[in-house]
Amino acid sequence: MPTRASKQPAAPARERHDSTVNVRMSTTTRNLIDTAASLLGKTRSEFITESARQHAVDILLDQRLFVLNEKDFAEFEAALDRPPPPNEDLRALLKKKPLWEK
């Protein structure tokens, strides 16, 4: 009887690794990371990189994404409708690249 080939999603393309980061940590922490990575079928480097990257994204989004109740949102919209006049600090800020684009 013929068998069907399993339909597994294609593995994501690997990013080019062109930078090295050395980290010192306790043996206990390293063993904890190794155990968790192993359970996910990942290397220590993959696990640390993915975990750190996700945490960085969360922190950056936390600084940019916020939720307001209806009253506060109305006040926020009103403030957006009356922006301050442009100044040198604002111009300099708008020329900067976001951290995740550097």
GROMACS .gro file of N, CA and C in nm:
model
  306
    1MET      N    1   0.084  -0.118   0.000
    1MET     CA    2   0.000   0.000   0.000
    1MET      C    3   0.089   0.124   0.000
    2PRO      N    4   0.068   0.217  -0.094
    2PRO     CA    5   0.154   0.335  -0.100
    2PRO      C    6   0.130   0.427   0.019
    3THR      N    7   0.234   0.492   0.060
    3THR     CA    8   0.221   0.586   0.172
    3THR      C    9   0.228   0.728   0.120
    4ARG      N   10   0.163   0.813   0.190
    4ARG     CA   11   0.163   0.954   0.154
    4ARG      C   12   0.287   1.022   0.212
    5ALA      N   13   0.342   1.111   0.138
    5ALA     CA   14   0.452   1.192   0.192
    5ALA      C   15   0.393   1.290   0.291
    6SER      N   16   0.458   1.303   0.406
    6SER     CA   17   0.406   1.397   0.506
    6SER      C   18   0.424   1.539   0.457
    7LYS      N   19   0.325   1.620   0.485
    7LYS     CA   20   0.331   1.759   0.442
    7LYS      C   21   0.381   1.843   0.559
    8GLN      N   22   0.511   1.866   0.563
    8GLN     CA   23   0.569   1.950   0.667
    8GLN      C   24   0.600   2.085   0.606
    9PRO      N   25   0.581   2.192   0.686
    9PRO     CA   26   0.613   2.323   0.631
    9PRO      C   27   0.761   2.333   0.599
   10ALA      N   28   0.791   2.408   0.495
   10ALA     CA   29   0.930   2.427   0.456
   10ALA      C   30   1.006   2.498   0.566
   11ALA      N   31   1.128   2.459   0.587
   11ALA     CA   32   1.211   2.525   0.688
   11ALA      C   33   1.240   2.668   0.644
   12PRO      N   34   1.236   2.762   0.739
   12PRO     CA   35   1.263   2.901   0.701
   12PRO      C   36   1.407   2.916   0.654
   13ALA      N   37   1.427   3.010   0.562
   13ALA     CA   38   1.562   3.035   0.513
   13ALA      C   39   1.649   3.082   0.629
   14ARG      N   40   1.771   3.035   0.634
   14ARG     CA   41   1.862   3.073   0.742
   14ARG      C   42   1.923   3.209   0.716
   15GLU      N   43   1.928   3.287   0.821
   15GLU     CA   44   1.991   3.417   0.813
   15GLU      C   45   2.142   3.399   0.809
   16ARG      N   46   2.209   3.490   0.741
   16ARG     CA   47   2.355   3.486   0.737
   16ARG      C   48   2.409   3.528   0.873
   17HIS      N   49   2.492   3.447   0.930
   17HIS     CA   50   2.551   3.477   1.060
   17HIS      C   51   2.688   3.538   1.037
   18ASP      N   52   2.698   3.669   1.057
   18ASP     CA   53   2.823   3.738   1.029
   18ASP      C   54   2.875   3.815   1.150
   19SER      N   55   2.827   3.780   1.268
   19SER     CA   56   2.870   3.848   1.389
   19SER      C   57   2.878   3.747   1.504
   20THR      N   58   2.969   3.771   1.595
   20THR     CA   59   2.987   3.682   1.710
   20THR      C   60   2.967   3.760   1.839
   21VAL      N   61   2.899   3.696   1.935
   21VAL     CA   62   2.881   3.755   2.067
   21VAL      C   63   2.928   3.652   2.169
   22ASN      N   64   3.017   3.691   2.256
   22ASN     CA   65   3.063   3.602   2.362
   22ASN      C   66   2.995   3.640   2.492
   23VAL      N   67   2.942   3.542   2.561
   23VAL     CA   68   2.868   3.567   2.684
   23VAL      C   69   2.922   3.476   2.794
   24ARG      N   70   2.946   3.536   2.909
   24ARG     CA   71   2.987   3.456   3.024
   24ARG      C   72   2.864   3.436   3.112
   25MET      N   73   2.846   3.313   3.159
   25MET     CA   74   2.733   3.281   3.245
   25MET      C   75   2.771   3.166   3.336
   26SER      N   76   2.690   3.145   3.437
   26SER     CA   77   2.717   3.034   3.529
   26SER      C   78   2.689   2.901   3.459
   27THR      N   79   2.752   2.799   3.509
   27THR     CA   80   2.730   2.664   3.455
   27THR      C   81   2.584   2.624   3.471
   28THR      N   82   2.524   2.664   3.581
   28THR     CA   83   2.382   2.631   3.605
   28THR      C   84   2.294   2.693   3.497
   29THR      N   85   2.319   2.819   3.464
   29THR     CA   86   2.241   2.886   3.360
   29THR      C   87   2.265   2.821   3.225
   30ARG      N   88   2.391   2.791   3.194
   30ARG     CA   89   2.422   2.726   3.066
   30ARG      C   90   2.351   2.592   3.055
   31ASN      N   91   2.351   2.514   3.163
   31ASN     CA   92   2.284   2.383   3.161
   31ASN      C   93   2.133   2.398   3.143
   32LEU      N   94   2.076   2.500   3.206
   32LEU     CA   95   1.933   2.526   3.191
   32LEU      C   96   1.901   2.558   3.045
   33ILE      N   97   1.981   2.644   2.986
   33ILE     CA   98   1.962   2.681   2.845
   33ILE      C   99   1.980   2.560   2.755
   34ASP      N  100   2.083   2.481   2.780
   34ASP     CA  101   2.107   2.361   2.699
   34ASP      C  102   1.990   2.264   2.706
   35THR      N  103   1.934   2.247   2.824
   35THR     CA  104   1.821   2.156   2.840
   35THR      C  105   1.699   2.206   2.763
   36ALA      N  106   1.671   2.335   2.776
   36ALA     CA  107   1.556   2.392   2.704
   36ALA      C  108   1.578   2.385   2.553
   37ALA      N  109   1.698   2.420   2.508
   37ALA     CA  110   1.729   2.416   2.365
   37ALA      C  111   1.713   2.274   2.311
   38SER      N  112   1.762   2.178   2.386
   38SER     CA  113   1.753   2.038   2.344
   38SER      C  114   1.607   1.994   2.329
   39LEU      N  115   1.522   2.037   2.421
   39LEU     CA  116   1.380   2.001   2.412
   39LEU      C  117   1.315   2.057   2.285
   40LEU      N  118   1.369   2.168   2.236
   40LEU     CA  119   1.315   2.228   2.114
   40LEU      C  120   1.389   2.185   1.988
   41GLY      N  121   1.491   2.100   2.006
   41GLY     CA  122   1.570   2.055   1.892
   41GLY      C  123   1.658   2.165   1.835
   42LYS      N  124   1.703   2.255   1.921
   42LYS     CA  125   1.786   2.366   1.877
   42LYS      C  126   1.922   2.360   1.943
   43THR      N  127   2.017   2.428   1.882
   43THR     CA  128   2.149   2.440   1.944
   43THR      C  129   2.141   2.551   2.050
   44ARG      N  130   2.241   2.556   2.133
   44ARG     CA  131   2.248   2.661   2.234
   44ARG      C  132   2.246   2.799   2.166
   45SER      N  133   2.326   2.813   2.061
   45SER     CA  134   2.333   2.942   1.991
   45SER      C  135   2.198   2.980   1.931
   46GLU      N  136   2.131   2.885   1.867
   46GLU     CA  137   2.000   2.913   1.809
   46GLU      C  138   1.901   2.957   1.917
   47PHE      N  139   1.901   2.883   2.028
   47PHE     CA  140   1.809   2.913   2.137
   47PHE      C  141   1.834   3.051   2.195
   48ILE      N  142   1.961   3.082   2.223
   48ILE     CA  143   1.994   3.212   2.282
   48ILE      C  144   1.962   3.324   2.184
   49THR      N  145   1.998   3.307   2.058
   49THR     CA  146   1.974   3.410   1.957
   49THR      C  147   1.825   3.436   1.941
   50GLU      N  148   1.745   3.330   1.926
   50GLU     CA  149   1.601   3.348   1.908
   50GLU      C  150   1.537   3.410   2.032
   51SER      N  151   1.579   3.365   2.150
   51SER     CA  152   1.521   3.419   2.274
   51SER      C  153   1.557   3.566   2.291
   52ALA      N  154   1.682   3.600   2.270
   52ALA     CA  155   1.725   3.739   2.285
   52ALA      C  156   1.659   3.829   2.181
   53ARG      N  157   1.649   3.779   2.058
   53ARG     CA  158   1.587   3.859   1.952
   53ARG      C  159   1.440   3.886   1.984
   54GLN      N  160   1.368   3.783   2.027
   54GLN     CA  161   1.226   3.801   2.059
   54GLN      C  162   1.209   3.898   2.175
   55HIS      N  163   1.296   3.887   2.275
   55HIS     CA  164   1.288   3.977   2.389
   55HIS      C  165   1.315   4.121   2.346
   56ALA      N  166   1.412   4.140   2.257
   56ALA     CA  167   1.443   4.274   2.206
   56ALA      C  168   1.324   4.332   2.131
   57VAL      N  169   1.261   4.251   2.046
   57VAL     CA  170   1.143   4.297   1.972
   57VAL      C  171   1.032   4.336   2.069
   58ASP      N  172   1.009   4.253   2.170
   58ASP     CA  173   0.905   4.283   2.269
   58ASP      C  174   0.931   4.416   2.339
   59ILE      N  175   1.055   4.440   2.376
   59ILE     CA  176   1.091   4.565   2.444
   59ILE      C  177   1.068   4.684   2.352
   60LEU      N  178   1.112   4.671   2.226
   60LEU     CA  179   1.094   4.782   2.131
   60LEU      C  180   0.946   4.808   2.105
   61LEU      N  181   0.867   4.702   2.090
   61LEU     CA  182   0.724   4.720   2.068
   61LEU      C  183   0.657   4.781   2.191
   62ASP      N  184   0.703   4.741   2.308
   62ASP     CA  185   0.647   4.795   2.432
   62ASP      C  186   0.667   4.946   2.440
   63GLN      N  187   0.772   4.994   2.378
   63GLN     CA  188   0.799   5.137   2.378
   63GLN      C  189   0.718   5.209   2.271
   64ARG      N  190   0.658   5.135   2.179
   64ARG     CA  191   0.586   5.196   2.067
   64ARG      C  192   0.438   5.160   2.060
   65LEU      N  193   0.399   5.053   2.125
   65LEU     CA  194   0.260   5.009   2.121
   65LEU      C  195   0.197   5.030   2.257
   66PHE      N  196   0.090   5.101   2.261
   66PHE     CA  197   0.022   5.122   2.388
   66PHE      C  198  -0.128   5.121   2.366
   67VAL      N  199  -0.200   5.088   2.470
   67VAL     CA  200  -0.345   5.076   2.461
   67VAL      C  201  -0.406   5.181   2.553
   68LEU      N  202  -0.505   5.254   2.501
   68LEU     CA  203  -0.570   5.359   2.579
   68LEU      C  204  -0.719   5.334   2.588
   69ASN      N  205  -0.778   5.379   2.697
   69ASN     CA  206  -0.924   5.374   2.705
   69ASN      C  207  -0.980   5.485   2.615
   70GLU      N  208  -1.111   5.489   2.600
   70GLU     CA  209  -1.173   5.581   2.505
   70GLU      C  210  -1.142   5.728   2.535
   71LYS      N  211  -1.150   5.765   2.662
   71LYS     CA  212  -1.125   5.904   2.702
   71LYS      C  213  -0.979   5.943   2.674
   72ASP      N  214  -0.887   5.859   2.717
   72ASP     CA  215  -0.745   5.889   2.695
   72ASP      C  216  -0.710   5.891   2.547
   73PHE      N  217  -0.774   5.803   2.468
   73PHE     CA  218  -0.749   5.802   2.324
   73PHE      C  219  -0.796   5.932   2.260
   74ALA      N  220  -0.912   5.983   2.304
   74ALA     CA  221  -0.964   6.110   2.251
   74ALA      C  222  -0.866   6.223   2.284
   75GLU      N  223  -0.811   6.223   2.405
   75GLU     CA  224  -0.713   6.325   2.443
   75GLU      C  225  -0.585   6.310   2.359
   76PHE      N  226  -0.546   6.187   2.335
   76PHE     CA  227  -0.427   6.160   2.254
   76PHE      C  228  -0.448   6.212   2.111
   77GLU      N  229  -0.564   6.182   2.053
   77GLU     CA  230  -0.594   6.230   1.918
   77GLU      C  231  -0.596   6.382   1.912
   78ALA      N  232  -0.652   6.445   2.014
   78ALA     CA  233  -0.656   6.591   2.018
   78ALA      C  234  -0.514   6.648   2.023
   79ALA      N  235  -0.427   6.586   2.099
   79ALA     CA  236  -0.287   6.631   2.107
   79ALA      C  237  -0.219   6.615   1.971
   80LEU      N  238  -0.251   6.507   1.899
   80LEU     CA  239  -0.194   6.488   1.766
   80LEU      C  240  -0.241   6.595   1.668
   81ASP      N  241  -0.363   6.644   1.690
   81ASP     CA  242  -0.419   6.747   1.601
   81ASP      C  243  -0.360   6.886   1.627
   82ARG      N  244  -0.286   6.902   1.736
   82ARG     CA  245  -0.223   7.031   1.764
   82ARG      C  246  -0.074   7.011   1.796
   83PRO      N  247   0.001   6.966   1.695
   83PRO     CA  248   0.144   6.939   1.718
   83PRO      C  249   0.221   7.068   1.744
   84PRO      N  250   0.332   7.056   1.817
   84PRO     CA  251   0.415   7.175   1.838
   84PRO      C  252   0.485   7.211   1.707
   85PRO      N  253   0.528   7.335   1.694
   85PRO     CA  254   0.599   7.372   1.571
   85PRO      C  255   0.731   7.296   1.561
   86PRO      N  256   0.775   7.265   1.439
   86PRO     CA  257   0.903   7.193   1.425
   86PRO      C  258   1.018   7.274   1.486
   87ASN      N  259   1.114   7.199   1.541
   87ASN     CA  260   1.234   7.264   1.595
   87ASN      C  261   1.353   7.174   1.561
   88GLU      N  262   1.472   7.217   1.595
   88GLU     CA  263   1.592   7.141   1.558
   88GLU      C  264   1.596   7.002   1.621
   89ASP      N  265   1.552   6.989   1.747
   89ASP     CA  266   1.551   6.858   1.812
   89ASP      C  267   1.459   6.760   1.738
   90LEU      N  268   1.343   6.808   1.697
   90LEU     CA  269   1.249   6.723   1.623
   90LEU      C  270   1.307   6.684   1.488
   91ARG      N  271   1.367   6.779   1.419
   91ARG     CA  272   1.428   6.748   1.289
   91ARG      C  273   1.537   6.642   1.305
   92ALA      N  274   1.620   6.656   1.408
   92ALA     CA  275   1.728   6.559   1.432
   92ALA      C  276   1.670   6.421   1.464
   93LEU      N  277   1.565   6.418   1.544
   93LEU     CA  278   1.502   6.291   1.581
   93LEU      C  279   1.446   6.220   1.458
   94LEU      N  280   1.383   6.294   1.370
   94LEU     CA  281   1.322   6.234   1.251
   94LEU      C  282   1.426   6.183   1.151
   95LYS      N  283   1.548   6.231   1.161
   95LYS     CA  284   1.656   6.184   1.071
   95LYS      C  285   1.719   6.055   1.120
   96LYS      N  286   1.698   6.019   1.248
   96LYS     CA  287   1.760   5.900   1.306
   96LYS      C  288   1.691   5.773   1.256
   97LYS      N  289   1.772   5.667   1.234
   97LYS     CA  290   1.716   5.537   1.200
   97LYS      C  291   1.669   5.469   1.328
   98PRO      N  292   1.560   5.394   1.323
   98PRO     CA  293   1.518   5.317   1.441
   98PRO      C  294   1.626   5.214   1.477
   99LEU      N  295   1.631   5.176   1.603
   99LEU     CA  296   1.734   5.082   1.649
   99LEU      C  297   1.733   4.953   1.571
  100TRP      N  298   1.615   4.904   1.533
  100TRP     CA  299   1.610   4.773   1.466
  100TRP      C  300   1.650   4.782   1.319
  101GLU      N  301   1.675   4.902   1.267
  101GLU     CA  302   1.722   4.916   1.129
  101GLU      C  303   1.872   4.941   1.121
  102LYS      N  304   1.938   4.957   1.235
  102LYS     CA  305   2.082   4.985   1.235
  102LYS      C  306   2.162   4.859   1.215
   0.00000   0.00000   0.00000
